Short mmCIF file of C-alpha atoms and ligand atoms in Angstrom, two decimals:
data_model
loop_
_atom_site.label_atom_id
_atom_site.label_comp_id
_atom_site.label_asym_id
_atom_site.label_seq_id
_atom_site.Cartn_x
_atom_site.Cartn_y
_atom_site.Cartn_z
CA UNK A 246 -45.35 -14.02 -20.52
CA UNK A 247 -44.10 -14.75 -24.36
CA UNK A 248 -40.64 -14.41 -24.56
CA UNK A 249 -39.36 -12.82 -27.23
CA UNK A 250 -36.66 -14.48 -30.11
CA UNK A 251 -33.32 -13.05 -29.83
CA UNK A 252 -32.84 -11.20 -32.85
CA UNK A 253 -29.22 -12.69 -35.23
CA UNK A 254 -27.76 -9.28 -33.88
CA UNK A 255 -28.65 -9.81 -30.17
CA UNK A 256 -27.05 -13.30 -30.30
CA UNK A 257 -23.62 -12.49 -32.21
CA UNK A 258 -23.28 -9.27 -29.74
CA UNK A 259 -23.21 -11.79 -27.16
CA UNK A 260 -21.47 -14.73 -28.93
CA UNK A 261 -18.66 -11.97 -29.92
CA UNK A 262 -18.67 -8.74 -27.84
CA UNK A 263 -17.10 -8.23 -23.99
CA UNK A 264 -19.46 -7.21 -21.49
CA UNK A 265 -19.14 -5.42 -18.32
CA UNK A 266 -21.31 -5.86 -15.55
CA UNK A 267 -21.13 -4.44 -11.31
CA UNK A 268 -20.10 -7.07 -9.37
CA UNK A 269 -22.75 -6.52 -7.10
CA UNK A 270 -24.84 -7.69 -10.07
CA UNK A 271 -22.95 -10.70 -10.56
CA UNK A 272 -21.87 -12.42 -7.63
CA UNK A 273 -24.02 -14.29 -5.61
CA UNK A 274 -25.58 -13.38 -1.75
CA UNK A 275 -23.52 -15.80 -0.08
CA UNK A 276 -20.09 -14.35 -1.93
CA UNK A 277 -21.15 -10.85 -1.05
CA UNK A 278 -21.53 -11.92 2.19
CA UNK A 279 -17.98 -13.61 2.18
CA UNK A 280 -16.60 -10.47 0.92
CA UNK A 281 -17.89 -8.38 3.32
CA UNK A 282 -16.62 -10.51 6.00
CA UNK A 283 -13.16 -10.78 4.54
CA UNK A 284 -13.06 -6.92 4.46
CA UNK A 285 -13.16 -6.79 8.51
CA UNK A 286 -10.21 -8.51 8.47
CA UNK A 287 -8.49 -6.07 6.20
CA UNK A 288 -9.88 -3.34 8.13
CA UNK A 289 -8.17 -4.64 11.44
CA UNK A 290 -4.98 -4.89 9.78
CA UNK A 291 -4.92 -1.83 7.80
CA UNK A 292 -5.73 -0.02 11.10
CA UNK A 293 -2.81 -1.20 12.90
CA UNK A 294 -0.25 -1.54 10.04
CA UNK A 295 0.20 2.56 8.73
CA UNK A 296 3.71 2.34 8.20
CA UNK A 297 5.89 -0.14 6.60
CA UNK A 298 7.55 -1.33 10.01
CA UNK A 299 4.25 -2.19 11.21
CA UNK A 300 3.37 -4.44 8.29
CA UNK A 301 6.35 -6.03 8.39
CA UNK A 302 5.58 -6.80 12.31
CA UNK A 303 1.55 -7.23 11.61
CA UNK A 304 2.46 -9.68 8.92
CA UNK A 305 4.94 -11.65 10.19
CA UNK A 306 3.38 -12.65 13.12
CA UNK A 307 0.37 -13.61 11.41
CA UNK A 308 2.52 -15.53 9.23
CA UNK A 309 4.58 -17.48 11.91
CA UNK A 310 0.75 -18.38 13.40
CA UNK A 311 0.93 -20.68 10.11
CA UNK A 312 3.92 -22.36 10.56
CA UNK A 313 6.65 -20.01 8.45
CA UNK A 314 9.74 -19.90 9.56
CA UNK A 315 12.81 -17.51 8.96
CA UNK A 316 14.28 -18.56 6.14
CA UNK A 317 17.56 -20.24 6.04
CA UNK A 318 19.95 -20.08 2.85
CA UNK A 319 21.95 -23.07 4.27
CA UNK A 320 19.20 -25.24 4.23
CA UNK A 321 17.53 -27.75 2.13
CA UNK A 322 13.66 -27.17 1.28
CA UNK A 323 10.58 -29.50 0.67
CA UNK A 324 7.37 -28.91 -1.04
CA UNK A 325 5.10 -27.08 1.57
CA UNK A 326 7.88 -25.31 3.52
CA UNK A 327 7.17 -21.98 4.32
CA UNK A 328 9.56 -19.06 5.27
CA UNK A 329 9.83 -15.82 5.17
CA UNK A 330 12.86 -13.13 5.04
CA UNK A 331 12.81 -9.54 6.76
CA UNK A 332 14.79 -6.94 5.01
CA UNK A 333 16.11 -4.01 8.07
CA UNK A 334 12.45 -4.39 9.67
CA UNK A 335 10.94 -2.33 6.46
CA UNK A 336 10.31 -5.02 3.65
CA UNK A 337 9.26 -8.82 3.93
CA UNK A 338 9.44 -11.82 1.45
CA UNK A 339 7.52 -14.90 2.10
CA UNK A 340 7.11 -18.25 0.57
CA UNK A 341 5.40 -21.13 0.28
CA UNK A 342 7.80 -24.13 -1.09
CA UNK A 343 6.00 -25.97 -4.71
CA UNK A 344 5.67 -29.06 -5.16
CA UNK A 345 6.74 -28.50 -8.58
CA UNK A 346 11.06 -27.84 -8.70
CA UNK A 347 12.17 -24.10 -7.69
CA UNK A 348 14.05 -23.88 -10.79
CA UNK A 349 10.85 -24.60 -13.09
CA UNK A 350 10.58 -20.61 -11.55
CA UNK A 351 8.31 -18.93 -8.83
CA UNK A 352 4.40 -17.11 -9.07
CA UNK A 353 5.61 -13.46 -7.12
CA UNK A 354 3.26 -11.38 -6.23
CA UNK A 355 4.65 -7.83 -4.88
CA UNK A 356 3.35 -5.07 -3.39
CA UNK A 357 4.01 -1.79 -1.38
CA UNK A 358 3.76 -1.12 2.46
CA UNK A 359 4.70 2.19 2.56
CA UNK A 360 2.16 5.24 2.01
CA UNK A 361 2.07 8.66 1.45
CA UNK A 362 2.88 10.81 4.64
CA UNK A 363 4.66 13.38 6.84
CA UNK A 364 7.85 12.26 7.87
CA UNK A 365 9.42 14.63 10.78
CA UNK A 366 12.79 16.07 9.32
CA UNK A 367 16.11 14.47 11.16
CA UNK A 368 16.26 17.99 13.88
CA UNK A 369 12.62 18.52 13.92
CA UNK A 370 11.81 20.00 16.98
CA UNK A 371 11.36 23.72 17.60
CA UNK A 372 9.31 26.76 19.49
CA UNK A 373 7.53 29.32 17.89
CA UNK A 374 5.95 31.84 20.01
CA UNK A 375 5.41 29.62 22.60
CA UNK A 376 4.29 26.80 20.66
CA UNK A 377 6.44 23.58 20.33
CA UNK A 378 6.37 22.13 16.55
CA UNK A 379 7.83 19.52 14.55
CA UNK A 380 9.46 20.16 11.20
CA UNK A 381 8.19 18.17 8.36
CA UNK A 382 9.30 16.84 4.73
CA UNK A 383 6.37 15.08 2.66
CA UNK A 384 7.31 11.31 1.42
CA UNK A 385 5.48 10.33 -1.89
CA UNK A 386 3.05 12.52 -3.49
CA UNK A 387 0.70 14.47 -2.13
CA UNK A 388 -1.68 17.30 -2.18
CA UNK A 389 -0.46 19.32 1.05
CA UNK A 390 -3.23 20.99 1.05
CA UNK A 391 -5.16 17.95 2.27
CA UNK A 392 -2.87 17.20 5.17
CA UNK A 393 -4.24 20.78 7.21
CA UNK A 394 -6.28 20.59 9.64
CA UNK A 395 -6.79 16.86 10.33
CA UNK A 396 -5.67 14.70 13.34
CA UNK A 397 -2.60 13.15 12.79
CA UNK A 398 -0.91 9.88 14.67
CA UNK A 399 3.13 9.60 15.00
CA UNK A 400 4.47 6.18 14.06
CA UNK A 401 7.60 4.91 13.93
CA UNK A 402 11.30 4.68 15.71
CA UNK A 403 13.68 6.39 17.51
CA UNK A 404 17.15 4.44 17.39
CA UNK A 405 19.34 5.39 20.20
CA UNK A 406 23.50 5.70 19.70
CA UNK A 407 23.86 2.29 20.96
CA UNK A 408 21.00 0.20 19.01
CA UNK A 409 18.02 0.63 20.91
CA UNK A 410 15.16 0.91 18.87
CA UNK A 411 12.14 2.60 20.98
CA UNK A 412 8.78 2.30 18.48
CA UNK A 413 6.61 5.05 19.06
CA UNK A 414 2.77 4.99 18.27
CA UNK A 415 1.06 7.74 19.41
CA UNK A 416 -2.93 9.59 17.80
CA UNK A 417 -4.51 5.62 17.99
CA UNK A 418 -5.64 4.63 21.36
CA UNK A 419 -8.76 6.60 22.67
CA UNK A 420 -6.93 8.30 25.33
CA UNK A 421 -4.15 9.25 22.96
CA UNK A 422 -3.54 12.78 22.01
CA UNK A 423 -2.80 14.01 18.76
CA UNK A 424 -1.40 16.64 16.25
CA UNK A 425 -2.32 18.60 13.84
CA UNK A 426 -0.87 20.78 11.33
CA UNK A 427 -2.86 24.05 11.00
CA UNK A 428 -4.50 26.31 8.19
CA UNK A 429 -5.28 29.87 7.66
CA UNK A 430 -9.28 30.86 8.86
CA UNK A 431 -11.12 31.66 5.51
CA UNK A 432 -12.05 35.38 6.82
CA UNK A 433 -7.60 35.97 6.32
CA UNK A 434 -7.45 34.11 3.57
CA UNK A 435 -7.27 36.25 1.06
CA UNK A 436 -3.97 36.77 -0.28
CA UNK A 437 -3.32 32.72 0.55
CA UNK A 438 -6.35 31.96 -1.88
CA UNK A 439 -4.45 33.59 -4.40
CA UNK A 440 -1.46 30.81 -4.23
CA UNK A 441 -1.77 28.11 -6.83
CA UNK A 442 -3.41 24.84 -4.92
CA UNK A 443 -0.10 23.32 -4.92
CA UNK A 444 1.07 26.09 -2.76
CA UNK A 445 -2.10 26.70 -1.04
CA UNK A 446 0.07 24.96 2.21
CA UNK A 447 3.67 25.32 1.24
CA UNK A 448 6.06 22.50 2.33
CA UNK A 449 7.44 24.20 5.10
CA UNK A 450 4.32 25.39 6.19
CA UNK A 451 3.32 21.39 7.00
CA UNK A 452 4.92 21.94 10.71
CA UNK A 453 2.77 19.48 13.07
CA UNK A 454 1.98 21.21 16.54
CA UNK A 455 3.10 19.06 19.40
CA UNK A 456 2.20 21.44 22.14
CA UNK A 457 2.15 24.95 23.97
CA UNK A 458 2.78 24.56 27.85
CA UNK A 459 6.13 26.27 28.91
CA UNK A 460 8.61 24.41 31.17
CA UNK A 461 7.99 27.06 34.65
CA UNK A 462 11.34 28.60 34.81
CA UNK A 463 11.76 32.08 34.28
CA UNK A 464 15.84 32.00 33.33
CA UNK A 465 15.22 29.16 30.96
CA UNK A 466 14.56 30.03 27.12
CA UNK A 467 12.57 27.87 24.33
CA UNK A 468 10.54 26.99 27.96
CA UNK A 469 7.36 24.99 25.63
CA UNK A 470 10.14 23.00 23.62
CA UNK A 471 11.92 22.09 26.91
CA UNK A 472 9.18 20.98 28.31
CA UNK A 473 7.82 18.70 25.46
CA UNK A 474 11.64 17.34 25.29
CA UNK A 475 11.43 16.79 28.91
CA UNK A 476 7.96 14.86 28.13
CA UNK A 477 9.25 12.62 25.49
CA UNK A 478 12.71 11.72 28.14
CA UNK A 479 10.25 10.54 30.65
CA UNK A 480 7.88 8.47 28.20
CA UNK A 481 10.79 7.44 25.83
CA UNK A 482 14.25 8.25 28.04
CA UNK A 483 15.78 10.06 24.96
CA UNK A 484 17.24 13.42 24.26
CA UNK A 485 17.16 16.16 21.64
CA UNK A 486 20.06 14.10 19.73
CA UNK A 487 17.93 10.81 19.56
CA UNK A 488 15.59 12.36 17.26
CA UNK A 489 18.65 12.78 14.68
CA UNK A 490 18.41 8.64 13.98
CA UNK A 491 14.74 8.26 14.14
CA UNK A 492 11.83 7.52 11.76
CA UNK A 493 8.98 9.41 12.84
CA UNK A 494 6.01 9.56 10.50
CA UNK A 495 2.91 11.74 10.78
CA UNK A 496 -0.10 9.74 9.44
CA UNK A 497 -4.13 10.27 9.61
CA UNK A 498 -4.79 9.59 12.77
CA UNK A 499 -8.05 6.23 13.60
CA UNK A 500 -8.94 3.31 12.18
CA UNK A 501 -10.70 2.30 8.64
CA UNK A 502 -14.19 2.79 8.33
CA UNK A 503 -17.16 1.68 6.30
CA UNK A 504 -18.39 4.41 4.12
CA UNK A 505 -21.71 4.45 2.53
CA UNK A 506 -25.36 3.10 4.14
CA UNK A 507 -24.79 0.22 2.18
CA UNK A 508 -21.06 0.17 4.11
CA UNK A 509 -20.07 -0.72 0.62
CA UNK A 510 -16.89 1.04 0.90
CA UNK A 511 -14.06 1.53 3.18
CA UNK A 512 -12.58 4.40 4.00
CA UNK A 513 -8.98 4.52 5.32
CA UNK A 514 -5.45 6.04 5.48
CA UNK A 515 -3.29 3.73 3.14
CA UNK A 516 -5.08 1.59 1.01
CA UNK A 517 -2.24 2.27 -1.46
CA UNK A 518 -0.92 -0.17 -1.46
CA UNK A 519 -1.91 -2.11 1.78
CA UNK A 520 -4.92 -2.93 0.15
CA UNK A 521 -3.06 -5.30 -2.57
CA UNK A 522 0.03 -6.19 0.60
CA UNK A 523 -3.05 -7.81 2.51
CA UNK A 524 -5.02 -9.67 -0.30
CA UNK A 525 -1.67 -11.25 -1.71
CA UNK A 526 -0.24 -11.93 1.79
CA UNK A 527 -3.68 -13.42 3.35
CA UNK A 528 -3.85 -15.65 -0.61
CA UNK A 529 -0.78 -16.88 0.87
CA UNK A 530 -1.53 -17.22 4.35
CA UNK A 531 -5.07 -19.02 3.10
CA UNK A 532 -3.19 -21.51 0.74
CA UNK A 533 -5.05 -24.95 0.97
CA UNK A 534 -2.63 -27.37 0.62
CA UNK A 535 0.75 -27.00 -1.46
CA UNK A 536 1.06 -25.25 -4.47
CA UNK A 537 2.18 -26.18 -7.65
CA UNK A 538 5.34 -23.53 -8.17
CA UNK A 539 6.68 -22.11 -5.29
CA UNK A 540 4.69 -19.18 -4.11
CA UNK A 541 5.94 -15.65 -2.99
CA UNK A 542 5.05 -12.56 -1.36
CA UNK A 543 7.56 -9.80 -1.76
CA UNK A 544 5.99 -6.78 0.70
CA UNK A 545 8.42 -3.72 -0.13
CA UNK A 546 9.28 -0.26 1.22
CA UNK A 547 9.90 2.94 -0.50
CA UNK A 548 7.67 2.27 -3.77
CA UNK A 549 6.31 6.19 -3.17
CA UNK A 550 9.50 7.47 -3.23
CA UNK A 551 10.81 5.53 -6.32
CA UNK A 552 11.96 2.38 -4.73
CA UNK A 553 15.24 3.51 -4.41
CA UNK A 554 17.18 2.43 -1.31
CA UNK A 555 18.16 -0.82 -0.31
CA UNK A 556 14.46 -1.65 1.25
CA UNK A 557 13.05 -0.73 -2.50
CA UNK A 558 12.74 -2.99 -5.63
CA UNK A 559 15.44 -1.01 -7.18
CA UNK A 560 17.80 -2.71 -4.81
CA UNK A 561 18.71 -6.09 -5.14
CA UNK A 562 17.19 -7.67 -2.03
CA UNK A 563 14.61 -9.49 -3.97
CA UNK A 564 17.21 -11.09 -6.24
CA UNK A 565 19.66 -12.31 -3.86
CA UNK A 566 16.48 -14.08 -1.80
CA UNK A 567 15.84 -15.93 -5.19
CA UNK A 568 19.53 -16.24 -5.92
CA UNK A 569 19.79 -18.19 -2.26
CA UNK A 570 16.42 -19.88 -2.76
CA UNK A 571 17.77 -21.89 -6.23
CA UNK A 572 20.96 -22.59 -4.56
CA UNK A 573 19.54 -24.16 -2.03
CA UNK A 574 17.39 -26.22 -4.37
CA UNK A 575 20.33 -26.89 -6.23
CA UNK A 576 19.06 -24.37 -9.17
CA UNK A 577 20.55 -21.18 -10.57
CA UNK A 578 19.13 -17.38 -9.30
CA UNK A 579 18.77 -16.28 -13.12
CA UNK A 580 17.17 -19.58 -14.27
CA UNK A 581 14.53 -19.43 -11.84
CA UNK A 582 13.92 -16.04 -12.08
CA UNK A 583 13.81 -16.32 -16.27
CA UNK A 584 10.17 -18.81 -15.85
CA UNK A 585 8.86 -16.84 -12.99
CA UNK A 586 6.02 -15.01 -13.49
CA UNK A 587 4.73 -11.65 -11.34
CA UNK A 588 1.73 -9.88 -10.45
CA UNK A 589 3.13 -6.23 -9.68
CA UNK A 590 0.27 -5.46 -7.51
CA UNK A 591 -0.14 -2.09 -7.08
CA UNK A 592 -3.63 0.45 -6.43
CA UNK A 593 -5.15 1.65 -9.79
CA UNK A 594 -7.40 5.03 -9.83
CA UNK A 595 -10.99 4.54 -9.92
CA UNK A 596 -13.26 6.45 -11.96
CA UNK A 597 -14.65 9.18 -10.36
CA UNK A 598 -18.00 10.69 -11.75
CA UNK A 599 -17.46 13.84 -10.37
CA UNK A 600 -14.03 14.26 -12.29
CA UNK A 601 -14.61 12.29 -15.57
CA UNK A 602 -12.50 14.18 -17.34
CA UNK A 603 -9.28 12.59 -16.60
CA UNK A 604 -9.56 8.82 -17.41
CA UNK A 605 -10.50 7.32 -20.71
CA UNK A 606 -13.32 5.68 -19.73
CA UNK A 607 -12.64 2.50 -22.31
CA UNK A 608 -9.95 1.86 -20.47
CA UNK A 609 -10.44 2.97 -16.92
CA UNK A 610 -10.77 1.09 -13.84
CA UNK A 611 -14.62 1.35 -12.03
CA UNK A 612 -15.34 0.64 -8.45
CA UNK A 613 -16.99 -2.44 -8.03
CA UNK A 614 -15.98 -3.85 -11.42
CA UNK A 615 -13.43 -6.04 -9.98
CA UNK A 616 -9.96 -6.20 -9.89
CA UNK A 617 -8.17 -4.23 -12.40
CA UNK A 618 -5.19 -5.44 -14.86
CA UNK A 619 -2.79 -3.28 -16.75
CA UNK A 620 -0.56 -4.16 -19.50
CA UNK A 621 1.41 -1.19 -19.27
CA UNK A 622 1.76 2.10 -17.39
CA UNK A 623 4.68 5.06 -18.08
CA UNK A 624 3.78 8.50 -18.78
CA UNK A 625 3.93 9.60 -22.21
CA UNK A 626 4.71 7.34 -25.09
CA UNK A 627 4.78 4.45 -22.32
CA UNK A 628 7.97 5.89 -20.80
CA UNK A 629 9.43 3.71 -17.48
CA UNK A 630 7.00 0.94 -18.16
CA UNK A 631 7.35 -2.90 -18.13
CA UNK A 632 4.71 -3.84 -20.62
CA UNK A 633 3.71 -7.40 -20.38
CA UNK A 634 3.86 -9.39 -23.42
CA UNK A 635 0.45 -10.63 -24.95
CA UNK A 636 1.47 -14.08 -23.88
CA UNK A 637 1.55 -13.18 -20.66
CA UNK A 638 -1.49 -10.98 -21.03
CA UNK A 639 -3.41 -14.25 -21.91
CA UNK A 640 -1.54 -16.25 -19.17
CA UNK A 641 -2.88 -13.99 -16.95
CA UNK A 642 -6.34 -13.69 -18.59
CA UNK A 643 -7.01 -17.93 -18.46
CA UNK A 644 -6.04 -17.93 -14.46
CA UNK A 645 -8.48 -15.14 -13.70
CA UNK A 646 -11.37 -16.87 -15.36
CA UNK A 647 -10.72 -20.19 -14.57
CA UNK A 648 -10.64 -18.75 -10.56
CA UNK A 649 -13.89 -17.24 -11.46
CA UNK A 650 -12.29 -13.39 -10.43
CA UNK A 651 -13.88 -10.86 -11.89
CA UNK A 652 -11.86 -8.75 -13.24
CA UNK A 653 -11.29 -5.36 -15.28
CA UNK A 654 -8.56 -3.55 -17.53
CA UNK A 655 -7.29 -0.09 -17.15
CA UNK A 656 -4.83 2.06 -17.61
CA UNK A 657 -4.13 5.02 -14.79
CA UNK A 658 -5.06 8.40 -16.45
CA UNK A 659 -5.72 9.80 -20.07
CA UNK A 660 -2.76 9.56 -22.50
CA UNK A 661 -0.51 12.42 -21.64
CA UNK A 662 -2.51 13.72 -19.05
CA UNK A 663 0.39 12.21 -16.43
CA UNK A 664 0.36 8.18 -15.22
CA UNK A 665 2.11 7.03 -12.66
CA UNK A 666 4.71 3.80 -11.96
CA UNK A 667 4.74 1.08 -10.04
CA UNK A 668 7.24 -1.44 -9.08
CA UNK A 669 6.99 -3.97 -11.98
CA UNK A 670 9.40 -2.33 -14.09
CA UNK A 671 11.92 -3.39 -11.52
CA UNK A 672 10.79 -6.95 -11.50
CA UNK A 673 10.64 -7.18 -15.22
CA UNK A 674 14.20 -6.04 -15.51
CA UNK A 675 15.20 -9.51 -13.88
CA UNK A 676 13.87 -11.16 -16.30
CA UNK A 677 10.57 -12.09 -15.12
CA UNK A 678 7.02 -11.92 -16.80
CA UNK A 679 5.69 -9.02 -15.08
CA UNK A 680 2.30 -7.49 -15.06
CA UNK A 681 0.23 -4.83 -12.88
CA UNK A 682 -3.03 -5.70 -10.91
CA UNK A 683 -4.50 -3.83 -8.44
CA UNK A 684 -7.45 -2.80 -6.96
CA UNK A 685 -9.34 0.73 -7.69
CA UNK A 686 -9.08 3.88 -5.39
CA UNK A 687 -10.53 6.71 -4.71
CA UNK A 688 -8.86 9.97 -3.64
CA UNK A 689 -5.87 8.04 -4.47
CA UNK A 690 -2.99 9.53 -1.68
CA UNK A 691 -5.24 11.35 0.06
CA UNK A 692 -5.23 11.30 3.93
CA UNK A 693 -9.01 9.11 3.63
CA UNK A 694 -8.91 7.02 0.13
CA UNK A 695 -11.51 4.89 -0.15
CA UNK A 696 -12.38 1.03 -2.18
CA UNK A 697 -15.07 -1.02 -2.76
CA UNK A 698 -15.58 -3.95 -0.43
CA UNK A 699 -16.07 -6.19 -3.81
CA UNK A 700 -13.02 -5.15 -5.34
CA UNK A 701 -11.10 -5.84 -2.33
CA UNK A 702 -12.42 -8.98 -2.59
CA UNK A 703 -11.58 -10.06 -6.07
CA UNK A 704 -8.45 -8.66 -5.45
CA UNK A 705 -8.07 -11.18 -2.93
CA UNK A 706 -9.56 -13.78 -5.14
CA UNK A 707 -6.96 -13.27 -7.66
CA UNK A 708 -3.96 -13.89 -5.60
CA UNK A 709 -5.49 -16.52 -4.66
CA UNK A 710 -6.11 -18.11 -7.95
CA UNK A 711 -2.49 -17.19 -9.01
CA UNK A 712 -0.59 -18.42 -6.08
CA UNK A 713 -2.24 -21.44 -5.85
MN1 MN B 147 1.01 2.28 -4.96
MN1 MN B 148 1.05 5.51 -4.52
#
């Protein structure tokens, strides 16, 4: 077959232009293959890690598997060392010593472990017409309607008065039971219909039903909610009180699953933003040998409320772990921090054909393009956001290619239209070159968001290529 000449327009398009391709299309059998595989182990750990305590946990014990170590601000590092540093059981910081000096600064890369949820209010538990319920107040953003009518698992802890924490995980076994807040049938719907969609389930109308036997005493009142108390004494040996110091979070109840015949998605509860937690803290864990500047993993708490608190990046947990770190490499905090450099990795929002309306699709993330980099976020004219220099931009740009990741821009959401934050603003304001990455989502904070198995992958690829 003759092959036809390139026309001078055909080659200086190609010489000059960008082009975008599916990553299906571009990596080879054998990577997709790799990819796939890697995404079982994300699945496993998403599955068991729904809440932020659980990461922490899932993590660290992976982590001491390797050989880290909690870290010690009295002692003197070497190239290779590897510790970590648990912040009250909700955030995590790990590290992998350079061989290059601490104080020529660090490669971060930080991301969330907390999700959108239902957490139970502090006095939660009541009867209603013979029903026993919990009370519930949203964390993060969500659309309540979603959170009707679907199984739900409790996670979390119940601290007693004098320190004993009893973890509760209950919706995941197969013989578990599990709860459900419920909706209105569609045949009495009608005035309900009429509420705007934010409304459609109110927030007080997200009450989780727990269960509807009565305790069998006829001079006893509130009989169902005495005997679910009575239930969770013998399984748990606390009282009504213990609930007032607890942190008990209704989630999506079962594990991740692959979506698609191809399987080339997963679907899960969470992927925001334990999707980017695990690919930067498995980049770390899969570290051949020791890297040039002294690696970091900075899992944090509270990112969907804000990241206030003292388990968020507002707080100054991350700064006082560097702060120790230089001093005991015989560096400053603030020098080290000025020549570090972070990826703020954090979920972006895929394009969805069925709602193309809402991104700009020049500068949107696809599934299966890769992961996706953003220079900026902030809602309006760029309000709350970091924006990475150019310099960095191009920093950035070089390590991605030369670690063959492929890779995408986009920014979350039409101008104007809304946006949304992530933690790098907080980084930044230490003084360190910050920039979002992050891989694409569907039904972003929806009880089942879903990403592409290749984009997971590349995601991972990244972190890899910048922690190395
Ligand atoms: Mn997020
Ligand atoms: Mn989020």
């Amino acid at each position: 077959m003759a092959t036809e000449k390139k026309t001078d327009g055909e080659l200086l398009a190609e010489k000059l232009l960008m082009k975008k391709k599916h990553a299906g299309l571009i990596m080879s059998d054998e990577e997709i293959k790799e990819a796939f595989d890697y995404c079982e182990r994300y699945k496993s750990f998403i599955s068991i890690s729904k809440i932020e305590r659980e990461a922490v946990v899932n993590t660290v014990i992976e982590a001491e598997k390797k050989g880290f170590v909690p870290f010690d601000p009295d002692r003197q590092y070497k190239p290779g060392d590897k510790v970590y540093s648990i912040n009250r059981g909700k955030a995590v910081i790990f590290a992998v010593i350079g061989s290059e000096p601490v104080s020529e600064g660090l490669n971060i890369a930080a991301a969330h472990i907390d999700s959108p949820r239902l957490d139970l209010k502090q006095n939660p538990l009541f009867e209603n017409e013979e029903n026993a319920y919990f009370k519930t107040h949203y964390y993060g953003g969500i659309k309540k309607y979603q959170w009707g009518t679907i199984p739900l698992a409790l996670h979390g802890a119940i601290v007693k008065k004098d320190g004993t924490v009893v973890n509760v995980t209950v919706g995941e076994d197969e013989g578990d039971p599990v709860f459900c807040v419920t909706d209105l049938l569609p045949h009495l719907a009608q005035e309900q219909m009429k509420r705007t969609p934010a409304e459609l389930l109110k927030g007080e109308e997200l009450n989780i039903l727990i269960g509807s036997l009565p305790f069998r005493d006829d001079k006893a009142a509130e009989k169902v909610k005495l005997a679910i108390i009575k239930l969770l004494n013998e399984k748990y040996d606390i009282d009504e009180g213990d609930l007032l110091s607890a942190e008990l979070d209704a989630v999506p109840a079962g594990r991740a699953k692959d979506v698609g015949f191809d399987r080339s998605y997963i679907g899960a509860y969470g992927h925001d933003d334990k999707v980017c937690s695990y690919t930067a803290f498995s980049a770390l864990m899969d570290l051949k040998g020791i890297p040039e500047r002294t690696a970091v993993v900075v899992l944090t708490d509270k990112e969907e409320t804000g990241s206030d608190g003292n388990t968020g990046l507002k707080s100054s947990y991350l700064k006082y772990f560097v702060e120790d770190l230089a001093d005991s490499c015989g560096s400053k905090g603030h020098r080290v921090l000025s020549k570090s450099r972070c990826l703020s990795a954090d979920v972006n929002a895929g394009f969805d054909p069925t709602f193309p309306d809402v991104l700009e699709k020049r500068n949107c993330a696809f599934m299966n393009y890769g992961v996706c980099i953003t220079k900026f976020t902030g809602a309006r004219g760029k309000s709350g956001t970091s924006d990475a220099s150019a310099e960095f931009v191009a920093e950035v740009r070089r390590i991605m290619d030369e670690g063959n990741v492929i890779w995408q821009t986009g920014e979350l959401g039409k101008v104007d239209l809304g946006g949304g934050g992530t933690v790098a603003a907080y980084i930044a304001n230490l003084d360190v070159d910050t920039i979002d990455i992050g891989t694409p989502v569907l039904c972003m904070h929806a009880p089942f968001e879903l990403v592409s198995k290749l984009d997971v992958y590349q995601t991972y690829k990244a972190f890899c290529a910048f922690l190395k």
